[in-house]
mmCIF file of C-alpha atoms and ligand atoms in Angstrom:
data_model
loop_
_atom_site.group_PDB
_atom_site.id
_atom_site.type_symbol
_atom_site.label_atom_id
_atom_site.label_comp_id
_atom_site.label_asym_id
_atom_site.label_seq_id
_atom_site.Cartn_x
_atom_site.Cartn_y
_atom_site.Cartn_z
ATOM 1 C CA UNK A 213 -7.318 20.934 -2.090
ATOM 2 C CA UNK A 214 -4.543 19.450 0.205
ATOM 3 C CA UNK A 215 -5.583 19.281 3.901
ATOM 4 C CA UNK A 216 -2.884 19.525 6.476
ATOM 5 C CA UNK A 217 -3.340 17.654 9.742
ATOM 6 C CA UNK A 218 -2.567 19.038 13.158
ATOM 7 C CA UNK A 219 -0.284 16.998 15.440
ATOM 8 C CA UNK A 220 -3.333 15.890 17.235
ATOM 9 C CA UNK A 221 -5.022 14.704 14.140
ATOM 10 C CA UNK A 222 -1.823 12.611 13.041
ATOM 11 C CA UNK A 223 -2.124 11.039 16.529
ATOM 12 C CA UNK A 224 -5.610 9.961 15.860
ATOM 13 C CA UNK A 225 -4.572 8.793 12.261
ATOM 14 C CA UNK A 226 -1.732 6.825 14.060
ATOM 15 C CA UNK A 227 -4.498 4.932 15.889
ATOM 16 C CA UNK A 228 -6.137 4.155 12.772
ATOM 17 C CA UNK A 229 -2.885 3.089 11.260
ATOM 18 C CA UNK A 230 -2.216 0.654 14.135
ATOM 19 C CA UNK A 231 -5.564 -0.934 13.623
ATOM 20 C CA UNK A 232 -4.778 -1.511 9.953
ATOM 21 C CA UNK A 233 -1.339 -2.912 10.889
ATOM 22 C CA UNK A 234 -2.781 -5.264 13.366
ATOM 23 C CA UNK A 235 -5.462 -6.397 10.870
ATOM 24 C CA UNK A 236 -2.603 -7.359 8.350
ATOM 25 C CA UNK A 237 -0.769 -9.272 10.976
ATOM 26 C CA UNK A 238 -3.811 -11.266 11.844
ATOM 27 C CA UNK A 239 -4.754 -11.945 8.448
ATOM 28 C CA UNK A 240 -1.246 -12.820 7.169
ATOM 29 C CA UNK A 241 -1.380 -15.621 9.914
ATOM 30 C CA UNK A 242 -4.497 -17.050 8.205
ATOM 31 C CA UNK A 243 -3.068 -16.917 4.536
ATOM 32 C CA UNK A 244 -2.568 -20.401 3.490
ATOM 33 C CA UNK A 245 -3.419 -22.982 0.783
ATOM 34 C CA UNK A 246 -7.167 -23.855 0.942
ATOM 35 C CA UNK A 247 -8.502 -20.866 2.585
ATOM 36 C CA UNK A 248 -11.072 -18.556 0.582
ATOM 37 C CA UNK A 249 -10.556 -14.760 0.412
ATOM 38 C CA UNK A 250 -14.044 -14.509 1.837
ATOM 39 C CA UNK A 251 -12.773 -16.266 5.033
ATOM 40 C CA UNK A 252 -9.857 -13.712 5.067
ATOM 41 C CA UNK A 253 -12.326 -10.979 4.900
ATOM 42 C CA UNK A 254 -14.294 -12.096 7.836
ATOM 43 C CA UNK A 255 -11.286 -12.357 9.889
ATOM 44 C CA UNK A 256 -10.282 -8.793 8.886
ATOM 45 C CA UNK A 257 -13.814 -7.407 9.719
ATOM 46 C CA UNK A 258 -13.795 -8.964 12.974
ATOM 47 C CA UNK A 259 -10.489 -7.733 13.821
ATOM 48 C CA UNK A 260 -11.279 -4.223 12.820
ATOM 49 C CA UNK A 261 -14.517 -4.113 14.813
ATOM 50 C CA UNK A 262 -12.778 -5.654 17.927
ATOM 51 C CA UNK A 263 -10.891 -2.397 17.984
ATOM 52 C CA UNK A 264 -13.948 -0.337 17.899
ATOM 53 C CA UNK A 265 -12.977 0.859 14.383
ATOM 54 C CA UNK A 266 -14.887 0.817 11.152
ATOM 55 C CA UNK A 267 -13.704 -0.773 7.924
ATOM 56 C CA UNK A 268 -12.893 2.056 5.338
ATOM 57 C CA UNK A 269 -13.769 0.132 2.145
ATOM 58 C CA UNK A 270 -16.936 -1.496 2.969
ATOM 59 C CA UNK A 271 -19.704 0.493 1.430
ATOM 60 C CA UNK A 272 -17.256 2.849 -0.241
ATOM 61 C CA UNK A 273 -18.661 3.537 -3.563
ATOM 62 C CA UNK A 274 -20.780 0.325 -3.026
ATOM 63 C CA UNK A 275 -17.707 -1.973 -2.354
ATOM 64 C CA UNK A 276 -19.030 -4.855 -0.359
ATOM 65 C CA UNK A 277 -16.211 -6.014 1.783
ATOM 66 C CA UNK A 278 -13.552 -5.096 4.429
ATOM 67 C CA UNK A 279 -10.677 -6.173 2.273
ATOM 68 C CA UNK A 280 -9.627 -5.813 -1.332
ATOM 69 C CA UNK A 281 -8.106 -9.281 -2.157
ATOM 70 C CA UNK A 282 -6.466 -9.476 -5.527
ATOM 71 C CA UNK A 283 -4.863 -12.768 -6.770
ATOM 72 C CA UNK A 284 -1.997 -13.223 -9.215
ATOM 73 C CA UNK A 285 -2.724 -10.960 -12.222
ATOM 74 C CA UNK A 286 -5.380 -8.991 -10.375
ATOM 75 C CA UNK A 287 -3.679 -5.806 -9.205
ATOM 76 C CA UNK A 288 -6.093 -4.009 -6.982
ATOM 77 C CA UNK A 289 -9.800 -3.883 -5.913
ATOM 78 C CA UNK A 290 -10.548 -7.689 -6.026
ATOM 79 C CA UNK A 291 -13.740 -8.621 -4.264
ATOM 80 C CA UNK A 292 -13.460 -11.374 -1.595
ATOM 81 C CA UNK A 293 -15.291 -14.399 -2.583
ATOM 82 C CA UNK A 294 -16.067 -18.112 -1.186
ATOM 83 C CA UNK A 295 -15.182 -19.137 -4.674
ATOM 84 C CA UNK A 296 -11.582 -17.750 -4.626
ATOM 85 C CA UNK A 297 -9.681 -20.394 -2.731
ATOM 86 C CA UNK A 298 -5.844 -19.925 -2.427
ATOM 87 C CA UNK A 299 -3.493 -22.355 -3.771
ATOM 88 C CA UNK A 300 0.201 -22.996 -3.318
ATOM 89 C CA UNK A 301 2.244 -20.523 -5.263
ATOM 90 C CA UNK A 302 -0.629 -17.929 -5.588
ATOM 91 C CA UNK A 303 0.114 -14.178 -5.051
ATOM 92 C CA UNK A 304 -2.305 -12.506 -2.889
ATOM 93 C CA UNK A 305 -2.659 -8.732 -2.492
ATOM 94 C CA UNK A 306 -4.607 -7.597 0.547
ATOM 95 C CA UNK A 307 -5.515 -3.985 0.858
ATOM 96 C CA UNK A 308 -7.194 -2.728 3.987
ATOM 97 C CA UNK A 309 -8.401 0.575 5.559
ATOM 98 C CA UNK A 310 -9.808 1.293 8.936
ATOM 99 C CA UNK A 311 -11.613 4.463 10.347
ATOM 100 C CA UNK A 312 -10.910 5.670 13.930
ATOM 101 C CA UNK A 313 -12.745 8.765 15.236
ATOM 102 C CA UNK A 314 -13.252 9.921 11.655
ATOM 103 C CA UNK A 315 -9.864 9.441 10.188
ATOM 104 C CA UNK A 316 -8.598 6.707 7.921
ATOM 105 C CA UNK A 317 -5.466 4.427 7.756
ATOM 106 C CA UNK A 318 -4.682 2.482 4.474
ATOM 107 C CA UNK A 319 -2.277 -0.150 3.812
ATOM 108 C CA UNK A 320 -1.587 -3.005 1.457
ATOM 109 C CA UNK A 321 0.568 -6.139 1.495
ATOM 110 C CA UNK A 322 1.555 -8.934 -1.087
ATOM 111 C CA UNK A 323 1.925 -12.336 0.302
ATOM 112 C CA UNK A 324 3.167 -15.540 -1.553
ATOM 113 C CA UNK A 325 1.010 -18.444 -0.680
ATOM 114 C CA UNK A 326 3.456 -21.292 0.079
ATOM 115 C CA UNK A 327 6.395 -20.830 -2.447
ATOM 116 C CA UNK A 328 6.910 -19.391 -5.803
ATOM 117 C CA UNK A 329 9.634 -18.937 -8.453
ATOM 118 C CA UNK A 330 12.479 -16.530 -7.703
ATOM 119 C CA UNK A 331 11.402 -14.305 -10.286
ATOM 120 C CA UNK A 332 8.007 -13.854 -8.359
ATOM 121 C CA UNK A 333 9.849 -13.430 -5.058
ATOM 122 C CA UNK A 334 11.969 -10.725 -6.604
ATOM 123 C CA UNK A 335 8.929 -8.850 -7.852
ATOM 124 C CA UNK A 336 7.418 -8.844 -4.498
ATOM 125 C CA UNK A 337 10.521 -7.778 -2.659
ATOM 126 C CA UNK A 338 11.424 -5.150 -5.125
ATOM 127 C CA UNK A 339 7.853 -3.685 -5.070
ATOM 128 C CA UNK A 340 8.132 -3.553 -1.284
ATOM 129 C CA UNK A 341 11.557 -1.916 -1.670
ATOM 130 C CA UNK A 342 9.854 0.659 -3.995
ATOM 131 C CA UNK A 343 7.452 1.483 -1.237
ATOM 132 C CA UNK A 344 10.068 2.140 1.394
ATOM 133 C CA UNK A 345 12.353 4.036 -0.997
ATOM 134 C CA UNK A 346 9.276 6.370 -1.573
ATOM 135 C CA UNK A 347 8.316 6.501 2.166
ATOM 136 C CA UNK A 348 12.181 7.533 2.886
ATOM 137 C CA UNK A 349 11.418 10.681 0.536
ATOM 138 C CA UNK A 350 8.264 11.623 2.629
ATOM 139 C CA UNK A 351 10.047 14.445 4.560
ATOM 140 C CA UNK A 352 10.051 18.123 4.767
ATOM 141 C CA UNK A 353 11.893 20.029 2.102
ATOM 142 C CA UNK A 354 11.171 17.546 -0.638
ATOM 143 C CA UNK A 355 8.783 17.734 -3.214
ATOM 144 C CA UNK A 356 5.865 15.244 -3.983
ATOM 145 C CA UNK A 357 7.460 13.732 -6.986
ATOM 146 C CA UNK A 358 10.718 12.941 -5.025
ATOM 147 C CA UNK A 359 8.582 10.157 -3.657
ATOM 148 C CA UNK A 360 7.429 9.154 -7.096
ATOM 149 C CA UNK A 361 10.844 9.074 -8.636
ATOM 150 C CA UNK A 362 12.392 6.954 -5.770
ATOM 151 C CA UNK A 363 9.464 4.373 -6.171
ATOM 152 C CA UNK A 364 10.020 4.185 -9.946
ATOM 153 C CA UNK A 365 13.823 3.953 -9.682
ATOM 154 C CA UNK A 366 13.253 0.526 -7.938
ATOM 155 C CA UNK A 367 11.281 -0.926 -10.908
ATOM 156 C CA UNK A 368 13.101 0.504 -14.038
ATOM 157 C CA UNK A 369 16.275 -1.484 -13.748
ATOM 158 C CA UNK A 370 14.215 -4.747 -13.799
ATOM 159 C CA UNK A 371 11.931 -3.763 -16.654
ATOM 160 C CA UNK A 372 8.750 -4.019 -14.506
ATOM 161 C CA UNK A 373 5.539 -2.302 -15.790
ATOM 162 C CA UNK A 374 4.674 0.451 -13.174
ATOM 163 C CA UNK A 375 0.945 1.007 -12.992
ATOM 164 C CA UNK A 376 0.027 4.320 -13.917
ATOM 165 C CA UNK A 377 -3.851 4.384 -13.823
ATOM 166 C CA UNK A 378 -3.807 3.864 -10.031
ATOM 167 C CA UNK A 379 -1.784 5.909 -7.715
ATOM 168 C CA UNK A 380 -1.153 6.946 -4.078
ATOM 169 C CA UNK A 381 -2.980 9.668 -2.523
ATOM 170 C CA UNK A 382 -3.487 11.948 0.369
ATOM 171 C CA UNK A 383 -5.618 10.668 3.292
ATOM 172 C CA UNK A 384 -7.442 11.917 6.396
ATOM 173 C CA UNK A 385 -11.206 12.423 7.030
ATOM 174 C CA UNK A 386 -11.535 10.947 3.468
ATOM 175 C CA UNK A 387 -10.062 7.808 2.250
ATOM 176 C CA UNK A 388 -8.776 9.553 -0.833
ATOM 177 C CA UNK A 389 -7.795 13.179 -0.725
ATOM 178 C CA UNK A 390 -5.452 15.403 -2.677
ATOM 179 C CA UNK A 391 -2.605 15.148 -3.933
ATOM 180 C CA UNK A 392 -2.373 12.085 -6.237
ATOM 181 C CA UNK A 393 0.902 10.414 -5.469
ATOM 182 C CA UNK A 394 2.260 8.817 -8.787
ATOM 183 C CA UNK A 395 4.707 5.943 -8.622
ATOM 184 C CA UNK A 396 6.700 7.347 -11.721
ATOM 185 C CA UNK A 397 7.981 10.642 -12.924
ATOM 186 C CA UNK A 398 10.790 13.000 -12.285
ATOM 187 C CA UNK A 399 12.033 14.136 -8.935
ATOM 188 C CA UNK A 400 11.585 17.738 -7.810
ATOM 189 C CA UNK A 401 8.075 18.513 -8.949
ATOM 190 C CA UNK A 402 4.635 19.017 -7.365
ATOM 191 C CA UNK A 403 3.728 20.305 -3.982
ATOM 192 C CA UNK A 404 6.344 20.875 -1.312
ATOM 193 C CA UNK A 405 6.223 18.272 1.332
ATOM 194 C CA UNK A 406 5.406 19.943 4.712
ATOM 195 C CA UNK A 407 4.542 18.750 8.261
ATOM 196 C CA UNK A 408 0.960 17.721 8.561
ATOM 197 C CA UNK A 409 0.664 16.189 5.105
ATOM 198 C CA UNK A 410 -0.462 12.649 5.279
ATOM 199 C CA UNK A 411 -0.117 10.348 2.208
ATOM 200 C CA UNK A 412 -0.784 6.787 1.055
ATOM 201 C CA UNK A 413 2.187 5.604 -0.918
ATOM 202 C CA UNK A 414 1.339 2.526 -3.058
ATOM 203 C CA UNK A 415 3.387 1.142 -5.767
ATOM 204 C CA UNK A 416 2.051 -1.518 -8.090
ATOM 205 C CA UNK A 417 4.889 -3.344 -10.256
ATOM 206 C CA UNK A 418 3.826 -5.788 -12.973
ATOM 207 C CA UNK A 419 5.996 -8.611 -14.354
ATOM 208 C CA UNK A 420 4.846 -7.532 -17.780
ATOM 209 C CA UNK A 421 3.029 -4.470 -19.309
ATOM 210 C CA UNK A 422 1.897 -1.574 -17.096
ATOM 211 C CA UNK A 423 -1.407 -1.540 -18.895
ATOM 212 C CA UNK A 424 -4.567 -2.507 -17.006
ATOM 213 C CA UNK A 425 -8.087 -3.353 -17.437
ATOM 214 C CA UNK A 426 -11.196 -3.735 -15.218
ATOM 215 C CA UNK A 427 -13.088 -6.884 -14.884
ATOM 216 C CA UNK A 428 -16.950 -7.020 -15.521
ATOM 217 C CA UNK A 429 -17.478 -6.797 -11.917
ATOM 218 C CA UNK A 430 -16.568 -3.025 -12.335
ATOM 219 C CA UNK A 431 -14.096 -3.411 -9.546
ATOM 220 C CA UNK A 432 -11.282 -5.905 -10.110
ATOM 221 C CA UNK A 433 -8.351 -4.310 -11.901
ATOM 222 C CA UNK A 434 -6.081 -6.735 -13.853
ATOM 223 C CA UNK A 435 -2.801 -6.673 -15.798
ATOM 224 C CA UNK A 436 -3.865 -6.151 -19.437
ATOM 225 C CA UNK A 437 -1.534 -9.122 -20.322
ATOM 226 C CA UNK A 438 -2.316 -11.437 -17.532
ATOM 227 C CA UNK A 439 1.199 -11.192 -15.865
ATOM 228 C CA UNK A 440 1.449 -10.999 -12.184
ATOM 229 C CA UNK A 441 1.392 -7.937 -10.135
ATOM 230 C CA UNK A 442 2.586 -6.876 -6.673
ATOM 231 C CA UNK A 443 1.226 -3.966 -4.586
ATOM 232 C CA UNK A 444 2.431 -2.562 -1.321
ATOM 233 C CA UNK A 445 1.101 0.397 0.525
ATOM 234 C CA UNK A 446 1.741 2.350 3.842
ATOM 235 C CA UNK A 447 0.211 5.484 5.224
ATOM 236 C CA UNK A 448 2.852 8.043 6.070
ATOM 237 C CA UNK A 449 2.800 11.319 7.964
ATOM 238 C CA UNK A 450 5.334 14.171 7.232
ATOM 239 C CA UNK A 451 6.629 15.273 10.368
ATOM 240 C CA UNK A 452 9.353 17.815 11.297
ATOM 241 C CA UNK A 453 11.557 14.993 12.047
ATOM 242 C CA UNK A 454 10.820 13.086 8.852
ATOM 243 C CA UNK A 455 8.447 10.291 7.866
ATOM 244 C CA UNK A 456 6.258 8.612 10.309
ATOM 245 C CA UNK A 457 4.711 5.365 8.913
ATOM 246 C CA UNK A 458 1.470 5.110 10.544
ATOM 247 C CA UNK A 459 0.636 1.611 9.287
ATOM 248 C CA UNK A 460 3.862 0.008 10.032
ATOM 249 C CA UNK A 461 3.580 -3.540 11.377
ATOM 250 C CA UNK A 462 5.559 -4.867 14.265
ATOM 251 C CA UNK A 463 8.350 -6.199 12.071
ATOM 252 C CA UNK A 464 8.740 -2.842 10.343
ATOM 253 C CA UNK A 465 10.271 0.542 11.394
ATOM 254 C CA UNK A 466 7.680 3.170 12.136
ATOM 255 C CA UNK A 467 9.507 6.409 13.005
ATOM 256 C CA UNK A 468 11.930 8.010 12.614
ATOM 257 C CA UNK A 469 13.408 6.535 9.422
ATOM 258 C CA UNK A 470 16.909 7.263 10.329
ATOM 259 C CA UNK A 471 18.462 3.817 10.252
ATOM 260 C CA UNK A 472 18.429 2.576 6.546
ATOM 261 C CA UNK A 473 19.614 -0.937 7.688
ATOM 262 C CA UNK A 474 16.350 -1.230 9.378
ATOM 263 C CA UNK A 475 14.335 -0.594 6.144
ATOM 264 C CA UNK A 476 12.843 -3.513 4.326
ATOM 265 C CA UNK A 477 14.634 -4.091 1.099
ATOM 266 C CA UNK A 478 17.071 -1.298 1.680
ATOM 267 C CA UNK A 479 19.954 -1.032 -0.903
ATOM 268 C CA UNK A 480 21.624 1.976 -2.488
ATOM 269 C CA UNK A 481 19.196 3.692 -4.876
ATOM 270 C CA UNK A 482 19.448 2.516 -8.336
ATOM 271 C CA UNK A 483 18.269 4.660 -11.357
ATOM 272 C CA UNK A 484 18.491 3.389 -14.808
ATOM 273 C CA UNK A 485 18.335 6.877 -16.100
ATOM 274 C CA UNK A 486 21.147 8.234 -13.821
ATOM 275 C CA UNK A 487 18.814 11.202 -13.009
ATOM 276 C CA UNK A 488 19.210 10.923 -9.195
HETATM 277 MG MG1 LIG B 610 -5.158 0.752 0.051
HETATM 278 MG MG1 LIG B 611 -4.753 3.638 -1.000
#
């Protein structure tokens, strides 16, 4: 069941989104060679609680931490650990959620620790461009898979594996609500996008196969072939005036998305299939 939010509820979700945005800004400052993912988690939890908010993930189905920290071939749901120490050239994916007055915000970033090959930087930036291409479609009159197709169109020309087993989702009083938001598929299908719908859009692009497997900790999802993966996510509300990116950080546009030049990674849409 898809739950539409009132304008007042969206305002509360915007407050949750701002906590998540601030968390990412603070944690990003701490990402450097030599820091453990557990230390990043401590910084994140302190930041969330300083705002009077509650971490979304901690305790969610038994997950033990505020952040999911997934390094290199880990795609999502990695568990922070004192034993995982970042090194120059690592790709760290940080996923975080926060609850404010009962409503969740959810956002993920991919940072390169130090420097990396151009092919890795391209993967990261093109995944981010896929996210923003999807967010731009989150407007009234569109259908759900307009988001999906826009995201996928940013991966196909480059041969990236687009993860299918894990997708975006509705969000509100629950971290995961209907509908699923796939990062693949033909445009023009699924529910109509209407004001009050709030979605987490979260593409995961891999340098190799799209296939995944789960490690023995029953949480960490990795690429089946061990290739690198990138993941970006924002929570977006569909408003009468277009998308409102509730988790936008200070260097990103939040709302309204009317100036394409301000959108990270913006470029004319490319679709290898010529379908759009
Ligand atoms: Mg997330
Ligand atoms: Mg999510």
